[in-house]
Amino acid sequence: MTEHPTRGSGRRPGTSQTREAILDAAMESFTQKGYTTTTVRGVAREAGVDPALVIHFFGTKDGLFDAAVRTRGVPLRRLSEVVPGDPDHLGERLVHRYLTLWEDPETAPRLHAILHAAAASEAAATLVRTFLTEEVLRPIAKTLAADHAETRAILAGSSLIGLAMVRYILKVEALALLPKETVIKAAAPAVQRYLTAPLDLP
């Protein structure tokens, strides 16, 4: 049954559940159809609500994408969970967690959707960049006992994103066919260097 937004100042019944249903439908659409093909009207149809209600909650498709990434793109926040511990093995822990997220059938489609959206739309790229900076890189930077902590976190993040692009998006065989543990051993030292080794930065 179609749900229409009501006028007036009263609280909408089921507002929280309706908003969650819209976000679920949005993340599913961004994952299955991509950012450019997803529409507000299509998300509303899948959520069983009027498109005006989607606009009421999120304003635009960009706003909807931003909210969906922040609430349904939570797996990326799990990277900061591995920061506590021996700093000399931080790179290994980050690469291991990152590859595990990409190879988990539940989280991988969302990560695919986020990277594809960032590549397809400048607006989406801006939203993803803000999300990564605020929710992933900055929390990691705060735990680093080194100079240029935020720049170090960004360099490490760029290395991880490049790894994902080649292994999981482009699927270049030389990297895509390697066992995960082999990739971890090969990539971790570079990430570790960015995080803790002396860097020639101004």
Tab-separated table of C-alpha atoms in Angstrom:
chain	number	residue	atom	x	y	z
A	1	MET	CA	0.000	0.000	0.000
A	2	THR	CA	1.399	3.409	-0.966
A	3	GLU	CA	2.231	5.708	1.908
A	4	HIS	CA	1.769	9.441	1.384
A	5	PRO	CA	3.390	12.174	3.439
A	6	THR	CA	0.982	14.054	5.686
A	7	ARG	CA	0.914	17.762	6.334
A	8	GLY	CA	1.055	19.339	9.740
A	9	SER	CA	3.446	19.323	12.685
A	10	GLY	CA	2.543	15.985	14.228
A	11	ARG	CA	4.946	13.041	14.299
A	12	ARG	CA	4.362	10.582	11.486
A	13	PRO	CA	3.434	7.103	12.713
A	14	GLY	CA	6.151	4.627	11.873
A	15	THR	CA	8.549	7.349	10.758
A	16	SER	CA	11.630	5.484	11.990
A	17	GLN	CA	10.603	2.212	10.360
A	18	THR	CA	9.713	3.975	7.113
A	19	ARG	CA	13.070	5.761	7.001
A	20	GLU	CA	14.892	2.471	7.591
A	21	ALA	CA	12.881	0.778	4.844
A	22	ILE	CA	13.856	3.556	2.426
A	23	LEU	CA	17.539	3.228	3.352
A	24	ASP	CA	17.402	-0.555	2.910
A	25	ALA	CA	15.815	-0.133	-0.520
A	26	ALA	CA	18.333	2.550	-1.455
A	27	MET	CA	21.385	0.509	-0.503
A	28	GLU	CA	19.961	-2.482	-2.371
A	29	SER	CA	19.439	-0.336	-5.463
A	30	PHE	CA	22.869	1.290	-5.289
A	31	THR	CA	24.378	-2.172	-4.886
A	32	GLN	CA	22.432	-3.915	-7.638
A	33	LYS	CA	21.910	-1.098	-10.165
A	34	GLY	CA	24.685	1.368	-9.434
A	35	TYR	CA	24.572	5.031	-8.526
A	36	THR	CA	23.688	6.467	-11.938
A	37	THR	CA	20.803	4.071	-12.590
A	38	THR	CA	19.253	4.360	-9.134
A	39	THR	CA	16.387	6.863	-8.941
A	40	VAL	CA	14.392	8.328	-6.088
A	41	ARG	CA	11.213	7.062	-7.706
A	42	GLY	CA	12.617	3.535	-8.008
A	43	VAL	CA	13.763	3.487	-4.378
A	44	ALA	CA	10.351	4.759	-3.285
A	45	ARG	CA	8.636	2.014	-5.261
A	46	GLU	CA	10.804	-0.687	-3.666
A	47	ALA	CA	10.229	0.766	-0.199
A	48	GLY	CA	6.477	1.019	-0.788
A	49	VAL	CA	6.271	4.767	-0.196
A	50	ASP	CA	5.544	7.907	-2.166
A	51	PRO	CA	8.621	9.540	-3.775
A	52	ALA	CA	7.727	12.751	-1.930
A	53	LEU	CA	8.440	10.973	1.338
A	54	VAL	CA	11.947	10.046	0.168
A	55	ILE	CA	12.530	13.701	-0.710
A	56	HIS	CA	11.142	14.724	2.697
A	57	PHE	CA	13.666	12.558	4.528
A	58	PHE	CA	16.743	12.913	2.308
A	59	GLY	CA	16.239	15.868	-0.027
A	60	THR	CA	17.930	14.494	-3.153
A	61	LYS	CA	19.438	11.302	-4.514
A	62	ASP	CA	22.809	12.549	-3.281
A	63	GLY	CA	21.379	12.965	0.209
A	64	LEU	CA	19.895	9.487	0.005
A	65	PHE	CA	23.217	8.019	-1.116
A	66	ASP	CA	25.066	9.815	1.684
A	67	ALA	CA	22.664	8.500	4.330
A	68	ALA	CA	22.766	4.989	2.886
A	69	VAL	CA	26.573	4.913	2.881
A	70	ARG	CA	26.808	6.270	6.426
A	71	THR	CA	24.336	3.735	7.809
A	72	ARG	CA	24.724	0.762	5.455
A	73	GLY	CA	28.394	1.294	4.569
A	74	VAL	CA	29.383	0.653	8.170
A	75	PRO	CA	31.768	-2.252	7.316
A	76	LEU	CA	34.464	0.278	6.428
A	77	ARG	CA	34.400	1.549	10.003
A	78	ARG	CA	35.635	-1.872	11.081
A	79	LEU	CA	39.089	-0.907	9.850
A	80	SER	CA	39.579	1.336	12.875
A	81	GLU	CA	38.862	-1.629	15.164
A	82	VAL	CA	42.220	-3.214	14.325
A	83	VAL	CA	44.293	-0.111	15.079
A	84	PRO	CA	44.847	-0.838	18.800
A	85	GLY	CA	47.770	-3.223	19.293
A	86	ASP	CA	51.399	-3.493	18.287
A	87	PRO	CA	52.069	-0.500	15.976
A	88	ASP	CA	54.784	-2.480	14.166
A	89	HIS	CA	52.125	-4.824	12.745
A	90	LEU	CA	49.383	-2.265	12.097
A	91	GLY	CA	49.776	-2.437	8.314
A	92	GLU	CA	49.293	-6.192	8.350
A	93	ARG	CA	46.183	-5.935	10.513
A	94	LEU	CA	44.637	-3.248	8.291
A	95	VAL	CA	45.284	-5.106	5.034
A	96	HIS	CA	43.966	-8.347	6.523
A	97	ARG	CA	40.750	-6.708	7.754
A	98	TYR	CA	40.268	-4.803	4.493
A	99	LEU	CA	40.648	-7.881	2.284
A	100	THR	CA	38.389	-9.851	4.603
A	101	LEU	CA	35.642	-7.239	4.151
A	102	TRP	CA	36.047	-7.402	0.376
A	103	GLU	CA	35.798	-11.180	0.380
A	104	ASP	CA	32.814	-11.402	2.729
A	105	PRO	CA	29.651	-12.054	0.654
A	106	GLU	CA	27.636	-9.765	2.938
A	107	THR	CA	29.906	-6.728	2.903
A	108	ALA	CA	31.590	-7.002	-0.515
A	109	PRO	CA	28.565	-5.856	-2.589
A	110	ARG	CA	28.299	-2.666	-0.536
A	111	LEU	CA	31.974	-1.909	-0.956
A	112	HIS	CA	31.629	-2.491	-4.693
A	113	ALA	CA	28.681	-0.091	-4.787
A	114	ILE	CA	30.578	2.618	-2.916
A	115	LEU	CA	33.650	2.488	-5.175
A	116	HIS	CA	31.596	2.273	-8.376
A	117	ALA	CA	29.527	5.278	-7.303
A	118	ALA	CA	32.636	7.313	-6.533
A	119	ALA	CA	33.993	6.542	-10.003
A	120	ALA	CA	30.701	7.268	-11.774
A	121	SER	CA	29.659	10.581	-10.223
A	122	GLU	CA	31.532	13.609	-8.923
A	123	ALA	CA	28.752	14.227	-6.410
A	124	ALA	CA	28.998	10.645	-5.163
A	125	ALA	CA	32.794	10.910	-5.069
A	126	THR	CA	32.550	13.961	-2.826
A	127	LEU	CA	30.188	12.153	-0.464
A	128	VAL	CA	32.386	9.043	-0.349
A	129	ARG	CA	35.491	11.168	0.225
A	130	THR	CA	33.827	12.933	3.148
A	131	PHE	CA	32.626	9.646	4.608
A	132	LEU	CA	36.041	8.005	4.349
A	133	THR	CA	37.793	11.007	5.854
A	134	GLU	CA	35.397	11.464	8.769
A	135	GLU	CA	34.478	7.869	9.546
A	136	VAL	CA	37.602	5.877	8.645
A	137	LEU	CA	40.807	7.821	8.057
A	138	ARG	CA	40.517	10.443	10.783
A	139	PRO	CA	39.775	7.886	13.545
A	140	ILE	CA	42.845	5.893	12.412
A	141	ALA	CA	44.969	9.053	12.337
A	142	LYS	CA	44.020	9.894	15.917
A	143	THR	CA	45.588	6.657	17.128
A	144	LEU	CA	48.941	7.131	15.346
A	145	ALA	CA	51.819	8.295	17.510
A	146	ALA	CA	53.645	9.857	14.550
A	147	ASP	CA	53.990	13.155	12.735
A	148	HIS	CA	51.631	13.981	9.843
A	149	ALA	CA	49.150	11.429	11.202
A	150	GLU	CA	46.247	12.403	8.940
A	151	THR	CA	48.422	12.425	5.818
A	152	ARG	CA	49.781	9.016	6.809
A	153	ALA	CA	46.260	7.650	7.185
A	154	ILE	CA	45.285	9.061	3.777
A	155	LEU	CA	48.344	7.507	2.105
A	156	ALA	CA	47.547	4.147	3.686
A	157	GLY	CA	43.923	4.489	2.620
A	158	SER	CA	44.907	5.274	-0.968
A	159	SER	CA	47.051	2.146	-1.032
A	160	LEU	CA	44.128	0.028	0.191
A	161	ILE	CA	41.682	1.549	-2.285
A	162	GLY	CA	44.099	0.944	-5.155
A	163	LEU	CA	44.512	-2.652	-4.039
A	164	ALA	CA	40.747	-3.150	-4.042
A	165	MET	CA	40.349	-1.544	-7.462
A	166	VAL	CA	42.916	-3.842	-9.085
A	167	ARG	CA	41.997	-7.055	-7.244
A	168	TYR	CA	38.199	-6.814	-6.877
A	169	ILE	CA	36.901	-4.240	-9.380
A	170	LEU	CA	39.217	-4.592	-12.399
A	171	LYS	CA	40.129	-8.155	-11.398
A	172	VAL	CA	43.592	-8.076	-12.942
A	173	GLU	CA	44.550	-11.753	-12.865
A	174	ALA	CA	48.109	-11.286	-11.616
A	175	LEU	CA	46.665	-9.934	-8.378
A	176	ALA	CA	43.120	-11.277	-8.367
A	177	LEU	CA	44.232	-14.914	-8.464
A	178	LEU	CA	46.720	-14.663	-5.602
A	179	PRO	CA	45.672	-16.157	-2.256
A	180	LYS	CA	44.586	-13.577	0.287
A	181	GLU	CA	47.436	-14.364	2.680
A	182	THR	CA	49.972	-13.838	-0.115
A	183	VAL	CA	48.492	-10.424	-0.900
A	184	ILE	CA	48.577	-9.481	2.775
A	185	LYS	CA	52.262	-10.337	3.072
A	186	ALA	CA	53.066	-8.385	-0.096
A	187	ALA	CA	50.958	-5.283	0.567
A	188	ALA	CA	51.281	-4.873	4.332
A	189	PRO	CA	54.865	-3.491	4.345
A	190	ALA	CA	53.888	-0.575	2.074
A	191	VAL	CA	50.900	0.298	4.255
A	192	GLN	CA	53.072	-0.065	7.361
A	193	ARG	CA	55.633	2.348	5.935
A	194	TYR	CA	52.992	4.994	5.348
A	195	LEU	CA	51.728	4.643	8.911
A	196	THR	CA	54.864	4.476	11.031
A	197	ALA	CA	58.116	4.833	9.061
A	198	PRO	CA	59.917	8.163	8.658
A	199	LEU	CA	58.434	10.098	5.755
A	200	ASP	CA	60.016	13.030	3.929
A	201	LEU	CA	57.044	15.364	4.259
A	202	PRO	CA	57.158	19.145	4.722
